[in-house]
mmCIF file of C-alpha atoms and ligand atoms in Angstrom:
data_model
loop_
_atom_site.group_PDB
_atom_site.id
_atom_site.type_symbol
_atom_site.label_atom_id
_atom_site.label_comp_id
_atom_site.label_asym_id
_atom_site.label_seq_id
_atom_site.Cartn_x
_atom_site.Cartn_y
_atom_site.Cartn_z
ATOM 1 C CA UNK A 1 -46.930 147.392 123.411
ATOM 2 C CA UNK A 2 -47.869 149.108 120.661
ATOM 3 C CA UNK A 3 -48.510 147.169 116.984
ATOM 4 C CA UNK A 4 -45.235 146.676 114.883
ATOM 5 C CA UNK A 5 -47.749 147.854 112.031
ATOM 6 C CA UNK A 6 -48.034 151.443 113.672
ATOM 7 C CA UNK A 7 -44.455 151.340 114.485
ATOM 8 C CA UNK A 8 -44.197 151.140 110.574
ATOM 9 C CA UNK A 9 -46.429 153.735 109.334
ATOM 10 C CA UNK A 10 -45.251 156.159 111.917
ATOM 11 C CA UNK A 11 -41.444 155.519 111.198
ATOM 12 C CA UNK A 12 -42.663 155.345 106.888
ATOM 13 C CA UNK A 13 -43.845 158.670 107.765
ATOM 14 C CA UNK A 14 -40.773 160.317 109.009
ATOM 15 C CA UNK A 15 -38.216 158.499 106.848
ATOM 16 C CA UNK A 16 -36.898 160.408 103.583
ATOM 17 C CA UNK A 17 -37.916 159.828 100.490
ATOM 18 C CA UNK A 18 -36.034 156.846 98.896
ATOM 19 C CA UNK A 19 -33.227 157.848 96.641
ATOM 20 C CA UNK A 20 -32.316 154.401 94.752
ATOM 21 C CA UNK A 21 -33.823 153.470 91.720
ATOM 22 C CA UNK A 22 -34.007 149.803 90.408
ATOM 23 C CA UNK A 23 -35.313 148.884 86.790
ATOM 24 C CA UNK A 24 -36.849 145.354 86.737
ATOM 25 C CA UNK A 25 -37.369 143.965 83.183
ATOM 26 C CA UNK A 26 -37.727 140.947 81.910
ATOM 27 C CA UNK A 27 -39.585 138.866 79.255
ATOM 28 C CA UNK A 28 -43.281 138.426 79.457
ATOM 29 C CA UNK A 29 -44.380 135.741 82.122
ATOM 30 C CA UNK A 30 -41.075 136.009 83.917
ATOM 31 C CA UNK A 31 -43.001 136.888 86.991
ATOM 32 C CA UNK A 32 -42.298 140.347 86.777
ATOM 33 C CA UNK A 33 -46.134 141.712 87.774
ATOM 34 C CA UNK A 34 -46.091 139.093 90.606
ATOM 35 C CA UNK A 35 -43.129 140.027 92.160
ATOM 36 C CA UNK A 36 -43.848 143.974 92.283
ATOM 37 C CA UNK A 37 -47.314 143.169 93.988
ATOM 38 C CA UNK A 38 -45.571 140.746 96.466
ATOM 39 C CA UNK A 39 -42.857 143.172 97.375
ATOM 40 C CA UNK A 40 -45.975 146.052 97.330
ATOM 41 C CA UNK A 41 -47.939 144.272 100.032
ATOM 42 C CA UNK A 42 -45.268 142.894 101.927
ATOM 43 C CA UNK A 43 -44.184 146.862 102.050
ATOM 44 C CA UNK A 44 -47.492 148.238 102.920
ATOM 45 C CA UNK A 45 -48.220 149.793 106.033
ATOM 46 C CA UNK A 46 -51.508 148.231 106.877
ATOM 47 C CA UNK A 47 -53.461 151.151 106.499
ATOM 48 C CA UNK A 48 -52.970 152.051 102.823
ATOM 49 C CA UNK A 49 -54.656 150.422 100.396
ATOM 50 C CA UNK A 50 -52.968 148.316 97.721
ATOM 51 C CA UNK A 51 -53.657 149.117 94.280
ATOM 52 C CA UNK A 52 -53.221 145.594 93.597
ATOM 53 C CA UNK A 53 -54.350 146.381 90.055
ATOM 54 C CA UNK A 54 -51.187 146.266 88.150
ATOM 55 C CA UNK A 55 -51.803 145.770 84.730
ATOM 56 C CA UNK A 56 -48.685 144.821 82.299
ATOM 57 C CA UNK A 57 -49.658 147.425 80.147
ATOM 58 C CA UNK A 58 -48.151 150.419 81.804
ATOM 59 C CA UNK A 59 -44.567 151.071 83.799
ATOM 60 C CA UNK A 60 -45.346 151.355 87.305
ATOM 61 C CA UNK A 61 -42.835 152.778 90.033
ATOM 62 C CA UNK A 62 -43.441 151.818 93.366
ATOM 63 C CA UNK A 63 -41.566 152.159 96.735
ATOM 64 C CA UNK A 64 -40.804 149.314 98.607
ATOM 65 C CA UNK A 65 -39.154 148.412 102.289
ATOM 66 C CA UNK A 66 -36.272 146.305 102.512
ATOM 67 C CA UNK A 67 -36.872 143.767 105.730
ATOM 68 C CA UNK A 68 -34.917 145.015 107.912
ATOM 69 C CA UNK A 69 -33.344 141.742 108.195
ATOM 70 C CA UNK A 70 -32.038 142.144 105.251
ATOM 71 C CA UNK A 71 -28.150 143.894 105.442
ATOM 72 C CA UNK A 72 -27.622 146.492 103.482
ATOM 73 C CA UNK A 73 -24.043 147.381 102.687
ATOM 74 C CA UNK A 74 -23.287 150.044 104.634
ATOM 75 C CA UNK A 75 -24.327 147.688 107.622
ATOM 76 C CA UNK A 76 -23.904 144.131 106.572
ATOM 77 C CA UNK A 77 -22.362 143.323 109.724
ATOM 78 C CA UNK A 78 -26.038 143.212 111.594
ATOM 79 C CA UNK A 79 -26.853 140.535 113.583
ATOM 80 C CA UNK A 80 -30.350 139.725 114.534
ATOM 81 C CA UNK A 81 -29.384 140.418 118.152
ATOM 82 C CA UNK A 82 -27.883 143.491 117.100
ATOM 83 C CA UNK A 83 -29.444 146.772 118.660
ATOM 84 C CA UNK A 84 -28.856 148.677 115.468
ATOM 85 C CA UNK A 85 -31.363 146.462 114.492
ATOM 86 C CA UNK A 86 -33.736 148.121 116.376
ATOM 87 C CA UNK A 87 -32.966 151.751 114.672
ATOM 88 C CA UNK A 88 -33.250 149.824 111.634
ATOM 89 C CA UNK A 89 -36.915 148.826 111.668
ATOM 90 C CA UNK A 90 -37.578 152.621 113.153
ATOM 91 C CA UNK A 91 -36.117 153.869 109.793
ATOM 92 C CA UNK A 92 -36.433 151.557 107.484
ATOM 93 C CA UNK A 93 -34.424 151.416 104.246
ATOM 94 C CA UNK A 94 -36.304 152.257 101.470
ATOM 95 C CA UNK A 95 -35.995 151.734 97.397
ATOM 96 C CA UNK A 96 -37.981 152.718 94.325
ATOM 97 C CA UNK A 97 -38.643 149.534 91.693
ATOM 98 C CA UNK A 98 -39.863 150.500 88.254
ATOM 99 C CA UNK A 99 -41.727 147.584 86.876
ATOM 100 C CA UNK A 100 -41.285 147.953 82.533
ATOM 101 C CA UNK A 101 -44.583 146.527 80.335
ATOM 102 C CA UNK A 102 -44.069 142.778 79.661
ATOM 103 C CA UNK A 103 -46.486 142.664 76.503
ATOM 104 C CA UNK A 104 -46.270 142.150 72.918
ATOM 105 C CA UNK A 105 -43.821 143.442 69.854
ATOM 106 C CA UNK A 106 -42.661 146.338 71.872
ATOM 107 C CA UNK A 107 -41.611 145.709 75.429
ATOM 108 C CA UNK A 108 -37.885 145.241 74.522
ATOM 109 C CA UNK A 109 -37.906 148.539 73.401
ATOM 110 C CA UNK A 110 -39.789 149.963 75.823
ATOM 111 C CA UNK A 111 -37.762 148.142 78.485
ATOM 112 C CA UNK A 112 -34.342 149.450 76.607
ATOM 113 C CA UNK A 113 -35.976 152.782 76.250
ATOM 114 C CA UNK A 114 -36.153 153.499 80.068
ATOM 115 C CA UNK A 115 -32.965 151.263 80.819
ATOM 116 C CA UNK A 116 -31.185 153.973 78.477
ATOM 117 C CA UNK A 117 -32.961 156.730 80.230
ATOM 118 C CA UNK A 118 -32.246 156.182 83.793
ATOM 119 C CA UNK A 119 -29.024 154.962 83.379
ATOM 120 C CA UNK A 120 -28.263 158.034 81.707
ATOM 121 C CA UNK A 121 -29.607 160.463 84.353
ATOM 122 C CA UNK A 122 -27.574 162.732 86.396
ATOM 123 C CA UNK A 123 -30.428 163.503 88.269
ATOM 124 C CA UNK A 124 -30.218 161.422 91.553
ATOM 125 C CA UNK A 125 -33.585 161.369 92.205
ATOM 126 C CA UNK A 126 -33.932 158.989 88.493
ATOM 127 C CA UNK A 127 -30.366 157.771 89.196
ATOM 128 C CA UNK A 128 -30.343 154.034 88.444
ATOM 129 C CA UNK A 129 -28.643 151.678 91.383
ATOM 130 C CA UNK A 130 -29.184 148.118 89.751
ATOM 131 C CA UNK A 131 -30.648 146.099 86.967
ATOM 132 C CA UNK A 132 -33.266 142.999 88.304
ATOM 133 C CA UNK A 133 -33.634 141.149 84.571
ATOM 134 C CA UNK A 134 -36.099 138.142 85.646
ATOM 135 C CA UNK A 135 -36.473 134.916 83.797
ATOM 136 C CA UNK A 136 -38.744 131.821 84.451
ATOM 137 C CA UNK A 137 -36.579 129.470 84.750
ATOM 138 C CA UNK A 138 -38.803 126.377 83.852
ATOM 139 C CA UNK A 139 -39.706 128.352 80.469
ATOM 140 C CA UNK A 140 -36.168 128.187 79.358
ATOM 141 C CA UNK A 141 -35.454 124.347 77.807
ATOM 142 C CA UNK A 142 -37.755 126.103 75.309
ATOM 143 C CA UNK A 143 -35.345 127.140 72.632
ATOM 144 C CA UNK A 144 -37.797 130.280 71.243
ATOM 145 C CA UNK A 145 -38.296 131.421 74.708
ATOM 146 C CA UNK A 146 -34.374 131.390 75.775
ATOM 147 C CA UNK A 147 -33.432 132.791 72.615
ATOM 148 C CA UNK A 148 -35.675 136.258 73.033
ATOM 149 C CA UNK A 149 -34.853 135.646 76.648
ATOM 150 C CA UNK A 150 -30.970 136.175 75.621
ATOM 151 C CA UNK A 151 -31.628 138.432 73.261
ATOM 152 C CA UNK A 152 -33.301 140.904 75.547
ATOM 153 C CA UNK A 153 -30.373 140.221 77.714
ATOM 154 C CA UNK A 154 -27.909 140.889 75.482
ATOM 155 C CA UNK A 155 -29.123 143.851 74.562
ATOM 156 C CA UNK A 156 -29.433 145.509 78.296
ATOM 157 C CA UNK A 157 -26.055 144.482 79.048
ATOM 158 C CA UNK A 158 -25.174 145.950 75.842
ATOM 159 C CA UNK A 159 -26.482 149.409 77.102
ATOM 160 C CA UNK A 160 -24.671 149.262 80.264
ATOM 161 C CA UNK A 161 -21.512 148.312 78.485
ATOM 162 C CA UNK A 162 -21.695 151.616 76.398
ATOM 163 C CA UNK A 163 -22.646 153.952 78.787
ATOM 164 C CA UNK A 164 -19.560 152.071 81.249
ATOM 165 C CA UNK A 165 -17.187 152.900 78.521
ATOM 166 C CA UNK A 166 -18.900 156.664 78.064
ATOM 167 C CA UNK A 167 -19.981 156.125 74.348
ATOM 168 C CA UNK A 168 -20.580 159.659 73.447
ATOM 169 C CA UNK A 169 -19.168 161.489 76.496
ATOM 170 C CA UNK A 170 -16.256 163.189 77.017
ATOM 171 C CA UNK A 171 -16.344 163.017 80.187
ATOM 172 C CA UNK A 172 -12.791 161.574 81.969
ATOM 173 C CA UNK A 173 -14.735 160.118 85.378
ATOM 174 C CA UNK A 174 -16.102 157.017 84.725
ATOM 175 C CA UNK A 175 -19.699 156.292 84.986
ATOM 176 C CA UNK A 176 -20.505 154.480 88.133
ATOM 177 C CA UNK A 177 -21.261 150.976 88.006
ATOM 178 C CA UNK A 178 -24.999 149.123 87.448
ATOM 179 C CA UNK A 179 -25.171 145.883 88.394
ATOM 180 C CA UNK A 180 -27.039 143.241 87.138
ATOM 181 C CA UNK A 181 -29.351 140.686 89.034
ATOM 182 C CA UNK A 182 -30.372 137.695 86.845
ATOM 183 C CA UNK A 183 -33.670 136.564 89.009
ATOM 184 C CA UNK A 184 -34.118 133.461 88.070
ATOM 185 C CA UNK A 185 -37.742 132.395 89.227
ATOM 186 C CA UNK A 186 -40.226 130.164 89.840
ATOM 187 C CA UNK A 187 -37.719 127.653 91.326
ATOM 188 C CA UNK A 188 -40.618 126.153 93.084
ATOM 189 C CA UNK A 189 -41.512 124.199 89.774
ATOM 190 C CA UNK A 190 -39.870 121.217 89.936
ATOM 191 C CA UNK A 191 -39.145 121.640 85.794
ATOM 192 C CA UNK A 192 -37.116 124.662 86.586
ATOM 193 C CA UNK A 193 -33.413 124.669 85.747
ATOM 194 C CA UNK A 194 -31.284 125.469 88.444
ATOM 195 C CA UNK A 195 -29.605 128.953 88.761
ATOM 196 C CA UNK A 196 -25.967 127.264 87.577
ATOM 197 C CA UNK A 197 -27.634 126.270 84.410
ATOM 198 C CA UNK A 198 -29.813 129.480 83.547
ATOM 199 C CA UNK A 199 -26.592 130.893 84.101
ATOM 200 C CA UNK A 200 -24.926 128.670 81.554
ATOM 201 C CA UNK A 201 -27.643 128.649 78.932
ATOM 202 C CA UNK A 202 -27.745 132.310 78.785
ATOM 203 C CA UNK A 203 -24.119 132.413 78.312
ATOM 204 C CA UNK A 204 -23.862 130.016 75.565
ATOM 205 C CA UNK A 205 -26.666 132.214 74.121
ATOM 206 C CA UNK A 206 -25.181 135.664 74.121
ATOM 207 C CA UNK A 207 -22.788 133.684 72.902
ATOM 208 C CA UNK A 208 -24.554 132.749 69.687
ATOM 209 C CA UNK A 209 -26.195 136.315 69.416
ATOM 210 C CA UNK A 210 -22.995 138.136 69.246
ATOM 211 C CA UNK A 211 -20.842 136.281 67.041
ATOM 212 C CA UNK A 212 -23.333 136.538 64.692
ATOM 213 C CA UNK A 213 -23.662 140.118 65.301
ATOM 214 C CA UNK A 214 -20.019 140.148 65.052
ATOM 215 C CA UNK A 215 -19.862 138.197 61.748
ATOM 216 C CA UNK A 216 -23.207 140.637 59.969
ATOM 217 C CA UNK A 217 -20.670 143.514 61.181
ATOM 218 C CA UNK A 218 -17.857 142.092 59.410
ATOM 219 C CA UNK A 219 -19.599 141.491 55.916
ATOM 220 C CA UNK A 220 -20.905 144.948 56.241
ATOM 221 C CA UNK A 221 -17.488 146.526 57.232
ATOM 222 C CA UNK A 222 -16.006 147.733 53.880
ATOM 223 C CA UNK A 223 -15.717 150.906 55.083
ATOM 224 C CA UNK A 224 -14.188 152.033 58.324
ATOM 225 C CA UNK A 225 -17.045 153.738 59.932
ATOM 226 C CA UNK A 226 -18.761 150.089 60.501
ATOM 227 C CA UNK A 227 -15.201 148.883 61.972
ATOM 228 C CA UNK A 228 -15.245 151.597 64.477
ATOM 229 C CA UNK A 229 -18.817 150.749 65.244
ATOM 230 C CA UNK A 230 -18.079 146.879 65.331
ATOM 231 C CA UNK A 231 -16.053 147.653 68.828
ATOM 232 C CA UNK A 232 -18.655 149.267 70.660
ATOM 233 C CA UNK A 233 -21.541 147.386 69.799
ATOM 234 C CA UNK A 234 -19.903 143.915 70.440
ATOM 235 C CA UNK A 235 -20.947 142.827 74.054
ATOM 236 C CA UNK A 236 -17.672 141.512 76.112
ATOM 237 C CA UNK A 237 -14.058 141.597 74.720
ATOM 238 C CA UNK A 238 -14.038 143.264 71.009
ATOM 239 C CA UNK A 239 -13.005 140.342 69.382
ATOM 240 C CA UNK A 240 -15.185 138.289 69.847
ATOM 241 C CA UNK A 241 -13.503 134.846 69.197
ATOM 242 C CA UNK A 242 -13.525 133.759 72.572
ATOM 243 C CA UNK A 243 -16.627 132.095 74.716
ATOM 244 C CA UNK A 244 -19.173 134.881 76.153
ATOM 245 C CA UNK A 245 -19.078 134.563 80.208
ATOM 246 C CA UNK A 246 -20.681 137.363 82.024
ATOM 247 C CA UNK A 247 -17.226 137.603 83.830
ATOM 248 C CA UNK A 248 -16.064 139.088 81.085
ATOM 249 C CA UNK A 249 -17.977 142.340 81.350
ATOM 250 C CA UNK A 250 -16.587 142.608 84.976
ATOM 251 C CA UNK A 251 -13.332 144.145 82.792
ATOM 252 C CA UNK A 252 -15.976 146.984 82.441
ATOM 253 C CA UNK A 253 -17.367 147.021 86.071
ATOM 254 C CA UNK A 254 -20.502 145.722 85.107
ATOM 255 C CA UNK A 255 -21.188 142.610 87.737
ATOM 256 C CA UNK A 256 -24.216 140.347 86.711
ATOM 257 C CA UNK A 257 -25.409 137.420 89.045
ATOM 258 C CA UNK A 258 -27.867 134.705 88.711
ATOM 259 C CA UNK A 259 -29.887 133.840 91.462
ATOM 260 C CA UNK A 260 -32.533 131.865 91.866
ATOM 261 C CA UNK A 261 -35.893 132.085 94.232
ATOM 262 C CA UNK A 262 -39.202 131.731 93.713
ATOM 263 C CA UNK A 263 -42.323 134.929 94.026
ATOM 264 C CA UNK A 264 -44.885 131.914 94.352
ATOM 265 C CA UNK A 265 -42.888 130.299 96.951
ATOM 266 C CA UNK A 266 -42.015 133.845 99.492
ATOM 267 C CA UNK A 267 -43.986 132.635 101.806
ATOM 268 C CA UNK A 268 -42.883 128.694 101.971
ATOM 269 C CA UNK A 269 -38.827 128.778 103.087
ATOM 270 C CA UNK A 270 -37.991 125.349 100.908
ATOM 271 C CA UNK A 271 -38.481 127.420 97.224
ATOM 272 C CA UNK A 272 -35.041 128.634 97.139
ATOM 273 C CA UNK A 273 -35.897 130.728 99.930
ATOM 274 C CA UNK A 274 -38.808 132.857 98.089
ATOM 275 C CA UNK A 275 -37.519 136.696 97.315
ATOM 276 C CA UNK A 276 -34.712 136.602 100.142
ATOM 277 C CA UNK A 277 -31.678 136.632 98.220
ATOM 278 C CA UNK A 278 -32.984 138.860 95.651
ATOM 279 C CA UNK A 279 -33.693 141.514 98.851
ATOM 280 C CA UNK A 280 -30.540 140.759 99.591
ATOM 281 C CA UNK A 281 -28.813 141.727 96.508
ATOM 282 C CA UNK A 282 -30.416 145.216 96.342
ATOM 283 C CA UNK A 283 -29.848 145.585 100.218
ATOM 284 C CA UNK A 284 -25.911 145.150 99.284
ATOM 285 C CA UNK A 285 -26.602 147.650 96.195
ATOM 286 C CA UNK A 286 -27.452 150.414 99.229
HETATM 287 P P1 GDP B 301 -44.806 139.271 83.878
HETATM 288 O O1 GDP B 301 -45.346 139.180 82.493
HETATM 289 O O2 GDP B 301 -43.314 139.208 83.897
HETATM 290 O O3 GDP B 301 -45.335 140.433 84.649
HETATM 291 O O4 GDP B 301 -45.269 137.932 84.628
HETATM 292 P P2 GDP B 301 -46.453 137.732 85.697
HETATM 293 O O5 GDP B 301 -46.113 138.369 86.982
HETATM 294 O O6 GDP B 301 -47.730 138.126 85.059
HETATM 295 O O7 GDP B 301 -46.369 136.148 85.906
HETATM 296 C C1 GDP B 301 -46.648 135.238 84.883
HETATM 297 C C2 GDP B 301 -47.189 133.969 85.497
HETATM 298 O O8 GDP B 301 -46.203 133.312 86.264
HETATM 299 C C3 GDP B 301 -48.370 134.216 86.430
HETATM 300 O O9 GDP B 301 -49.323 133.209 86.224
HETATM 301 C C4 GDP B 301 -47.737 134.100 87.807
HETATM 302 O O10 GDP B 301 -48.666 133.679 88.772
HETATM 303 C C5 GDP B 301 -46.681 133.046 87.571
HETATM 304 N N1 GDP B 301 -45.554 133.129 88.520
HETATM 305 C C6 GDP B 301 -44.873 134.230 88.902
HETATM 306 N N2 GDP B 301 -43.902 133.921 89.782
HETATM 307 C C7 GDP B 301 -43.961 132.586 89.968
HETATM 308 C C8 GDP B 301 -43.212 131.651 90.770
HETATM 309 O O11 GDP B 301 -42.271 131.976 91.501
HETATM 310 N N3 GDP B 301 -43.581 130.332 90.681
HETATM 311 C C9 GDP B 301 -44.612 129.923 89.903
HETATM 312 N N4 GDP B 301 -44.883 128.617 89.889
HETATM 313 N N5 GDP B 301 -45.323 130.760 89.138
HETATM 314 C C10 GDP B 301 -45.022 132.079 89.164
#
């Protein structure tokens, strides 16, 4: 018959623009650059050219296909016998991933600026559907590098938890939920921590970060302006006595999971099964 490649670009062709938005950010050598070109050619009909020449200077947006393997949630019941499987790959599912600058003094600010403004949109075409924060995962016994790790972290899930609770709106509806993937990569090194453990270490991190956030608040909080403000900018449950545990934030509806894989190891099932579960988490986000 006819190429599956074809089969692609014609069906790319017809298909409607993609509507869901995902921010990936991250620290610098996270993988973060790898994983947009790996997702970019994997997506690629074979007639366009890649323009493989992503820099991590600039924010790039691309549009990617989810495999149609991969279940989405409005049809996460699809088996690979299933003939709905076969509409599938005719129209494949489609998302936009906007890849923030990794470099130098100002990338956490650049990375909060646009987390602030698409999560803030009304506009569904800039609508935001889900956080991907990725972390190298071997990088992390190194206390520098999982403290500005965690304090990146912190502070994205610190955005989501004021715009959850509608800090500055008077809006009654509630803002609808942004989830949070943890990507914890290069698994394929064999000094990587596993998932359960970057999981735990940025915990016990946050941790540290707010309670001392809480405790600057408190010597500053004469006055009652800097009590009121102690509440919203405390990460979790406002007092902050007990242990951080992204659970907590589920109170909220903000869900954040760790999972591991591997960009450097898509291609070789054993790495924690490459980008898979990570393309599986978005395909349950649509
Ligand atoms: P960014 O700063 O977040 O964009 O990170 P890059 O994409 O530039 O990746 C930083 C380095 O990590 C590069 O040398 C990548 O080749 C490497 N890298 C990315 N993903 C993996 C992975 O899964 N395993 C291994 N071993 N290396 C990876």
């Amino acid at each position: 018959g006819v190429p599956i490649f074809l089969h692609l670009v014609f069906y790319r062709a017809a298909a409607s623009p993609p509507s869901s938005n995902f921010l990936l950010l991250g620290p610098s050598g996270a993988g973060k650059t790898a994983f947009t070109t790996l997702l970019e050619s994997k997506s690629a009909p074979a007639t366009k050219k890649l323009h493989s020449t992503h820099t991590s200077q600039t924010s790039t947006l691309i549009t990617v296909t989810l495999p149609p393997t991969v279940p989405t949630a409005s049809n996460r019941y699809r088996s690979v016998n299933d003939p709905s499987l076969k509409e599938a790959s005719k129209n494949p599912v489609q998302y936009r991933l906007r890849d923030t600058p990794g470099h130098g003094k100002l990338r956490a600010s650049q990375g909060i600026a646009e987390l602030q403004a698409m999560a803030t949109s009304t506009d569904t075409k800039t609508k935001l559907r889900g956080v991907i924060f990725m972390v190298d995962t071997a990088a992390l016994v190194d206390e520098t590098i999982l403290r500005d790790t965690a304090t990146y972290l912190h502070d994205v899930l610190l955005v989501l938890q004021q715009r959850a609770l509608g800090k500055g709106k008077s809006s009654t509806k509630r803002a609808a939920e942004i989830p949070v993937l943890v990507a914890a990569n290069k698994q394929d090194l064999f000094t990587a921590l596993p998932p359960g453990s970057v999981r735990e270490k940025l915990e016990a991190e946050i941790d540290r970060i707010r309670k001392s956030k809480t405790k600057g608040l408190m010597d500053a909080s004469m006055d009652s302006a800097a009590l009121d403000a102690e509440e919203e900018d405390v990460l979790g449950d406002d007092d902050a006595q007990g242990v951080f545990g992204f659970k907590l934030l589920e109170q909220v509806g903000i869900k954040v999971d760790v999972t591991g894989g591997a960009v450097k190891g898509d291609q070789q099932e054993e790495f924690g099964s490459g980008v898979r579960r990570w393309e599986e988490w978005v395909g349950m986000c649509l």
